[in-house]
XYZ file of C-alpha atoms in Angstrom:
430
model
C 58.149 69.767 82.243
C 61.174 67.534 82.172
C 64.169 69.635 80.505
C 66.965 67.205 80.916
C 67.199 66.827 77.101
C 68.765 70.056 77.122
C 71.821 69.189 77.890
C 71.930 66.350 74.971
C 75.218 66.323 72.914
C 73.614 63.629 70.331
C 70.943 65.823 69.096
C 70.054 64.429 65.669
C 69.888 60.603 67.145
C 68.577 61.267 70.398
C 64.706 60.667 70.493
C 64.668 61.981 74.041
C 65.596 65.689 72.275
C 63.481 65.176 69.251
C 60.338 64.508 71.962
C 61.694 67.278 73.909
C 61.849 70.138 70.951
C 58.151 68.894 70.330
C 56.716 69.865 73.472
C 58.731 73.299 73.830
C 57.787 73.981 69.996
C 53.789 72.849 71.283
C 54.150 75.602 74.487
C 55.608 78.050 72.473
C 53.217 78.245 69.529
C 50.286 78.265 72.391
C 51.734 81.262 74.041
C 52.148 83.026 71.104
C 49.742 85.333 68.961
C 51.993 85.359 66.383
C 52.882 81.860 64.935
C 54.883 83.002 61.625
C 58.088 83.741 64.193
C 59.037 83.140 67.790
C 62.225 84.203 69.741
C 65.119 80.948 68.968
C 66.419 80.087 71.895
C 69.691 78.049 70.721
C 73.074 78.894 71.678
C 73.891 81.392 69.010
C 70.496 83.820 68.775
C 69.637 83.140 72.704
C 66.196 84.344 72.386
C 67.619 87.874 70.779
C 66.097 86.650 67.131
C 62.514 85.856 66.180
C 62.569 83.008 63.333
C 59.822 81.026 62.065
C 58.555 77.693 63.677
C 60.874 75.516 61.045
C 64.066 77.967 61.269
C 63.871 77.340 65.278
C 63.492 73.577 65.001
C 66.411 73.810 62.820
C 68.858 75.883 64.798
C 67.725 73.608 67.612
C 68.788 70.453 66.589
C 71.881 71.841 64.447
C 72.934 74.725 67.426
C 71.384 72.956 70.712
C 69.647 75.242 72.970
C 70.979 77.367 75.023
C 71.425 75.361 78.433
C 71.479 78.247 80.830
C 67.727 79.087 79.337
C 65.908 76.804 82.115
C 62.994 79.234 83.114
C 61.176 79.565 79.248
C 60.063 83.134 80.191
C 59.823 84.186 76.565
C 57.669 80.947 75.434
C 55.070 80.541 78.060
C 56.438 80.126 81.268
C 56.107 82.382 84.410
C 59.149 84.402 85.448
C 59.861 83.643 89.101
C 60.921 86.989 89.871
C 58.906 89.202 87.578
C 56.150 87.691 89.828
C 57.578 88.245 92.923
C 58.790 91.967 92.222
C 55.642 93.368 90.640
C 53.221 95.263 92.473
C 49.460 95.231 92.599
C 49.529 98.677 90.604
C 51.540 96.758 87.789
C 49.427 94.241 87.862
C 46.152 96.426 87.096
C 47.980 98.166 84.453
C 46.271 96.459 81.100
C 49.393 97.329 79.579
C 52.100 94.958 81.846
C 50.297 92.286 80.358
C 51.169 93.283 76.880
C 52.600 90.902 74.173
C 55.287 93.467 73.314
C 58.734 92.590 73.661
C 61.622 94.423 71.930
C 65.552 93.629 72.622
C 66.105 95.137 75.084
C 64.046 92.950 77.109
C 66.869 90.420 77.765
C 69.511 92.964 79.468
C 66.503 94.630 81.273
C 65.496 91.263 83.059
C 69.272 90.424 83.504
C 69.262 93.917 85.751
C 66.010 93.207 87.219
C 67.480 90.057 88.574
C 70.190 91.771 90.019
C 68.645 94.437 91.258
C 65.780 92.138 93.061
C 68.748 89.929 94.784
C 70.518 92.777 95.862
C 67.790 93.769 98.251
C 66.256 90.379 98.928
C 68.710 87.769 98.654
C 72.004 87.078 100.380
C 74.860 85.010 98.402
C 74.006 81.890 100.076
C 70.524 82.083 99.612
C 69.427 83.408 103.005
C 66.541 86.332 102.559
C 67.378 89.306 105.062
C 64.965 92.348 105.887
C 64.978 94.777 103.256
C 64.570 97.637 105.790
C 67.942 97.487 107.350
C 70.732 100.148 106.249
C 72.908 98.686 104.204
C 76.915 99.393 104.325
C 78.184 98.227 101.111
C 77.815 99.954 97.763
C 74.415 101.102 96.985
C 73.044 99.314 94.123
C 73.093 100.444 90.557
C 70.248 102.152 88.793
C 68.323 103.701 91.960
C 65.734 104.785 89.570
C 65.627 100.935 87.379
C 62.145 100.227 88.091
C 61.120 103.238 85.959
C 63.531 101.917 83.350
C 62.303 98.412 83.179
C 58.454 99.941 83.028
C 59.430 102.078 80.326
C 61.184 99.049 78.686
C 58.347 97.084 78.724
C 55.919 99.435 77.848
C 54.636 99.780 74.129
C 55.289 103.255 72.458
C 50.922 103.228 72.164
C 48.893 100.306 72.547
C 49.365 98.765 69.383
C 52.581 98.980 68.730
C 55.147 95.963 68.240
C 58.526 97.681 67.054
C 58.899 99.999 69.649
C 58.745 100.801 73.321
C 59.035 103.910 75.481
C 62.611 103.673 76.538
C 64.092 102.250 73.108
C 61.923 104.980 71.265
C 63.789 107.676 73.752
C 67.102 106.220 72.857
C 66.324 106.205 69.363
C 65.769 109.984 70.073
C 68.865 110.833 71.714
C 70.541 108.926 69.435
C 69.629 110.857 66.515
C 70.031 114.531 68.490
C 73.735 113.026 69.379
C 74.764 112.264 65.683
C 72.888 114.890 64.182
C 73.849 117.971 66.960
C 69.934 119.109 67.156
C 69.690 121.480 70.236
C 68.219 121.272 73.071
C 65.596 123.949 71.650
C 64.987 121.494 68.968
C 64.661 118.945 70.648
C 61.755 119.990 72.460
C 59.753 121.456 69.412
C 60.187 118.278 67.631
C 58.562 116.462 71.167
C 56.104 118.818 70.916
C 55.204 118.501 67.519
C 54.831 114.830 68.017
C 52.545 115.174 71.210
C 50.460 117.351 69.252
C 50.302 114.763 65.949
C 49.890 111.623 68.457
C 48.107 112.281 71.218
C 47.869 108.613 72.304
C 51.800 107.872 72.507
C 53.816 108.036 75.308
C 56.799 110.798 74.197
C 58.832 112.277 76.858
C 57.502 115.404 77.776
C 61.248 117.461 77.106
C 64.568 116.654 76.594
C 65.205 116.514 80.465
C 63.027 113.989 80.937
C 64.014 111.633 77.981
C 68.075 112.753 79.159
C 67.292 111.478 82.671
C 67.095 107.625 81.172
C 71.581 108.714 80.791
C 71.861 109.423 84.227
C 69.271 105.970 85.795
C 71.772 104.125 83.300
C 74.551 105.365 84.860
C 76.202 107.586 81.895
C 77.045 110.378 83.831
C 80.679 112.213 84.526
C 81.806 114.583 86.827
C 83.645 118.498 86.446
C 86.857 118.763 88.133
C 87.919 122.341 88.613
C 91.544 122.349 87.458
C 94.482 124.940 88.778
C 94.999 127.287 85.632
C 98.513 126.418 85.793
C 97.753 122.801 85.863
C 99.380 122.739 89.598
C 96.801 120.649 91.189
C 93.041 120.050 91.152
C 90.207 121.263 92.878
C 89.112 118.301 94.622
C 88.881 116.601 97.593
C 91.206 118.381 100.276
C 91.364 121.505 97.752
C 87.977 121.785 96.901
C 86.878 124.590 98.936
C 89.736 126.667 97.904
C 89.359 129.546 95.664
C 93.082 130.289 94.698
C 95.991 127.956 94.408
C 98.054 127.046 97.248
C 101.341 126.782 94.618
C 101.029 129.597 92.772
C 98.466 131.710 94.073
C 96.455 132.106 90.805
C 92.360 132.155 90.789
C 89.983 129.080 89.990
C 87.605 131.699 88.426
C 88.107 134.147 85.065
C 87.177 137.567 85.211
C 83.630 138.181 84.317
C 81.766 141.023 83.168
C 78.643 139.688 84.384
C 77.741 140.444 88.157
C 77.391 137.498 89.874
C 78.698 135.090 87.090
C 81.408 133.051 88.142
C 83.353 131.310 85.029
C 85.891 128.402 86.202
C 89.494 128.650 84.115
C 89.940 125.056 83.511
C 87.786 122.111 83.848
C 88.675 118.212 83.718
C 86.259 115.447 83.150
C 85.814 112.156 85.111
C 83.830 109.617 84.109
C 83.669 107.062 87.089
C 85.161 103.947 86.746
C 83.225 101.576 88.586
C 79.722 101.520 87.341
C 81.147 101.170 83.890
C 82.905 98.148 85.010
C 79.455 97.064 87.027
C 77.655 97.889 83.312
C 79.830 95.203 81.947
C 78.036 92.274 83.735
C 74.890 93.235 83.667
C 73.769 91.476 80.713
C 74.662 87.642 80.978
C 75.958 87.264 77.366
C 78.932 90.269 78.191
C 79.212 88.504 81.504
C 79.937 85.419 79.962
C 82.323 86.968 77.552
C 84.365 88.727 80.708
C 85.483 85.172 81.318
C 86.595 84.228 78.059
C 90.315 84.405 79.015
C 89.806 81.824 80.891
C 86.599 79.600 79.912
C 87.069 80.327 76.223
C 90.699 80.568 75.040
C 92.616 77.628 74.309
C 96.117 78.589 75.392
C 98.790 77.007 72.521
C 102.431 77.986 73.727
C 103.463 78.223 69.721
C 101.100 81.286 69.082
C 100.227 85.342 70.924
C 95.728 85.025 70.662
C 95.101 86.799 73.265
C 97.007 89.664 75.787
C 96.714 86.973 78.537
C 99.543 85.006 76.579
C 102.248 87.825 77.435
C 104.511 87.266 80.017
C 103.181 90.496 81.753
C 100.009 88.911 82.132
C 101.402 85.425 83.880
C 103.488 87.609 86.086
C 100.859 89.075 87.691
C 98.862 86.130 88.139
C 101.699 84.666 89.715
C 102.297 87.796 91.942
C 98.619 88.387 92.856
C 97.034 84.789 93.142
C 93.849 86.080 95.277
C 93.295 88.416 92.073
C 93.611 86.099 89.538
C 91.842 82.815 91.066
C 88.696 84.620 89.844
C 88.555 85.051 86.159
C 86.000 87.931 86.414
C 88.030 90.037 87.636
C 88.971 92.347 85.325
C 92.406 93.552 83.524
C 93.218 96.581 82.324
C 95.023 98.812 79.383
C 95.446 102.609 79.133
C 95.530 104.644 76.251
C 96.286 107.954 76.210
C 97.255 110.838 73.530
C 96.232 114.541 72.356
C 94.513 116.042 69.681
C 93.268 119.419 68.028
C 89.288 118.949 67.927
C 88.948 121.954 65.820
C 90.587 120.569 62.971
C 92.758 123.595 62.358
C 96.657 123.763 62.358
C 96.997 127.492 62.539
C 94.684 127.201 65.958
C 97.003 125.311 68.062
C 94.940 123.494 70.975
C 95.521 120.084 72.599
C 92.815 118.251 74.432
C 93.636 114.584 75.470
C 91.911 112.094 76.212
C 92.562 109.160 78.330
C 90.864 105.869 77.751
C 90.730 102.297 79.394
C 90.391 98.715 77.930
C 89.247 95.932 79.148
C 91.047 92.974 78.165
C 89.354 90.092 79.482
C 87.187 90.387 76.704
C 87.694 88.032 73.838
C 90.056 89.422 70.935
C 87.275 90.361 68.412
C 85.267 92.968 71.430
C 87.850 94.203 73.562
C 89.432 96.380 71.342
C 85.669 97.594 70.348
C 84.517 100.626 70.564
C 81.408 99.629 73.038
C 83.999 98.393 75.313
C 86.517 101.031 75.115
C 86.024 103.662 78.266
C 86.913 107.006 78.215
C 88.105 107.525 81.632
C 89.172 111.389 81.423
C 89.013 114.448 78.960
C 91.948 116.444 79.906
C 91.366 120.276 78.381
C 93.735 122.400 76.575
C 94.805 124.653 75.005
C 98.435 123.340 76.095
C 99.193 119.492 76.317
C 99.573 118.478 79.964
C 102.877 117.361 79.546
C 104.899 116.316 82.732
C 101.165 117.520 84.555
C 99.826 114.729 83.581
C 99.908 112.692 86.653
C 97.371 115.872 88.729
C 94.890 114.800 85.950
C 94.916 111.298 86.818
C 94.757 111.591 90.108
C 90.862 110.781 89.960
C 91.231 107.763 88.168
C 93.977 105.825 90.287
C 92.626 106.807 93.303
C 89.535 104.565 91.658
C 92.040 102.015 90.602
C 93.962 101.927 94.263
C 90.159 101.195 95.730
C 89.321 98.443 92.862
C 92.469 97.018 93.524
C 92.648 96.206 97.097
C 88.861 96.747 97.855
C 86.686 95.765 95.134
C 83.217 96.825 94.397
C 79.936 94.434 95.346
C 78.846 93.641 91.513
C 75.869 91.906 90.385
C 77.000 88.989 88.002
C 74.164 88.218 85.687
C 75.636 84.944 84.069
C 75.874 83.146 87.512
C 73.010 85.437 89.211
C 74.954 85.675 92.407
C 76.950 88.502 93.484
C 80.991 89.040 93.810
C 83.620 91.291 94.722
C 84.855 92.568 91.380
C 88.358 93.890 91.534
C 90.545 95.937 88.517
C 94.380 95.834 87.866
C 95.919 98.296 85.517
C 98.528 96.051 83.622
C 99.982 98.388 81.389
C 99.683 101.567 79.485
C 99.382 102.207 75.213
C 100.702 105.674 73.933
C 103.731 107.487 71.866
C 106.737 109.034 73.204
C 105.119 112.406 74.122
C 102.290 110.590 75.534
């Protein structure tokens, strides 16, 4: 089908477009078992809306469609690499076939993309055996194909709202704000077996918790020094006693056999959070809004890449900044009593990290915002500070100079993403 009228400015005068939101509405309606509302495609909902068959004709000639939608995998037409990726099994399973689709459909096919180049396709479009080792960073979501079933399958066979995975987020969702146990947790997925017996639950709350770690939400327990001398990592982290000051990495414990560490700092990685952020194309298109979207005006701050700071460094580090998807930083950092209670003095900080390449209105959201390290009481770190961050610059060093192979899902090719830290947000203490 000829889709050259997609990319027609003149919509309302253009018979070419008129013809040409015909045939898609035609395809669409007979690929569709429900024709009261289809996914819009136009520039603003970008298939993440269903409308009825007039609302979509009108956001399509008042919007325009979204131009990077070529493939119409949502209205009747094949998906190249869904085809090429699934397996016989999948294709036996009466329930791949399914009409279900839920939202998270578009940011699982984005990462299905990436995750089917990454083993198949080179940059420049050369295929290479999938067999041989591979020496750069191993791909994101080892475990994704289970994710993208689960995405894709319906909660039971009839149902449109949800599917497996969004269900299980749903879940954890609710255990999060509410603070059920893990106990709970498991009688409630019990109780629900037993009512449904049909549905696909999780079986505990290990198995719906290990969606966090395929998505990458994981962190990692430092051992700290009790006297905040150094950490207990790397060339220290067989040690059992500080070289400085000679104290013990363990309390005393009246259990036999127990072992209690003193003081414990948590890391949450750095780059997969900054791989997360171009996974989906429409926060991979929004990475570049510095650049694509903001309309620089010399009389007016929008945006942090107006300061000075910002121009310096492009200036200083032109192989950094001749790719606008690389990405800038801010750090935040300050301390607070989490147990609400003056007379119990106790300072935990935390230290977070902002992306600023974002456009004003999301990068100061808190989605975006990254907390990088939980530093742990009871005393504020104070001049110590800098043993704490040790994880995290020697992350920022590596982004810096070496980058990280990242799967861009706007452009569907791969890059070298790289990070610069440009500045630092907190108080005097701080």
């Amino acid at each position: 089908m000829d889709k050259s009228w997609m990319h027609i400015e003149d919509r309302l005068h253009s018979s070419e477009y008129v013809e040409g939101v015909r045939q898609f509405i035609v395809m669409a309606i007979s690929h569709t078992a429900n024709t009261d509302q289809i996914r819009c495609p136009c520039r603003r909902c970008r298939n993440r809306a269903f409308h009825s068959i007039r609302t979509v004709e009108d956001h399509l000639f008042f919007r325009g469609i979204d131009a990077t939608y070529t493939p119409w995998i949502f209205h009747g037409e094949d998906d190249p690499f869904r085809n090429l990726t699934f397996s016989d099994e999948e294709e036996d399973d009466p329930l791949a076939h399914s009409d279900y689709i839920d939202d998270l459909d578009e940011l699982s096919d984005d990462i299905h993309h990436g995750s089917f180049m990454d083993h198949h396709i080179r940059n420049d479009g050369e295929s290479y055996g999938g067999d041989q080792p591979s020496t750069s960073n191993p791909p994101v979501n080892s475990n994704f194909e289970d994710l993208v079933a689960d995405a894709r399958r319906p909660l039971y066979l009839s149902c449109t709202k949800f599917s497996k995975l969004s269900f299980i987020i749903k879940l954890l969702h609710i255990k999060s704000i509410v603070g059920w146990t893990v106990k709970s947790f498991d009688m409630v997925i019990k109780l629900l077996q037993e009512a449904f017996l049909d549905t696909l639950f999780p079986d505990s709350y290990n198995d719906a918790h290990r969606l966090e770690r395929g998505l990458g939400f994981s962190y990692e327990k430092i051992h700290v020094y009790p006297n905040d001398c150094a950490l207990f990592w790397k060339e220290n982290a067989s040690y059992n006693d500080c070289p400085k000051c000679g104290a013990s990495r363990w309390e005393q414990s009246t259990i036999q056999g127990r072992r209690i560490r003193q003081k414990v700092l948590q890391h949450s990685p750095l780059k997969p959070r900054l791989q997360r952020l171009y996974m989906s194309k429409k926060t991979a298109q929004d990475m570049r809004w510095h650049v694509d979207g903001h309309v620089d005006d010399p009389t007016c701050m929008q945006h942090p890449s107006d300061l000075k700071a910002w121009k310096d460094f492009d200036k200083k580090h032109m192989p950094f900044s001749t790719d606008p998807r690389n990405v800038r930083l801010g750090l935040a950092s300050d301390g607070f009593n989490p147990f609400n209670n003056m007379s119990r003095p106790y300072s935990i900080w935390l230290v977070l990290l902002v992306p600023y390449n974002l456009p004003p209105w999301l990068c100061m959201e808190e989605p975006y915002t990254m907390l990088s390290l939980l530093i742990p009481g009871p005393m504020s770190p104070g001049n110590d500070i800098d043993v704490f961050l040790r994880p995290l610059l020697d992350e920022l060093k590596e982004l810096l100079e070496e980058g990280i192979r990242t799967y861009d899902a706007y452009s569907m090719q791969h890059f070298m993403l790289h990070a610069a830290l440009l500045w630092t947000i907190n108080d005097f203490p701080a």
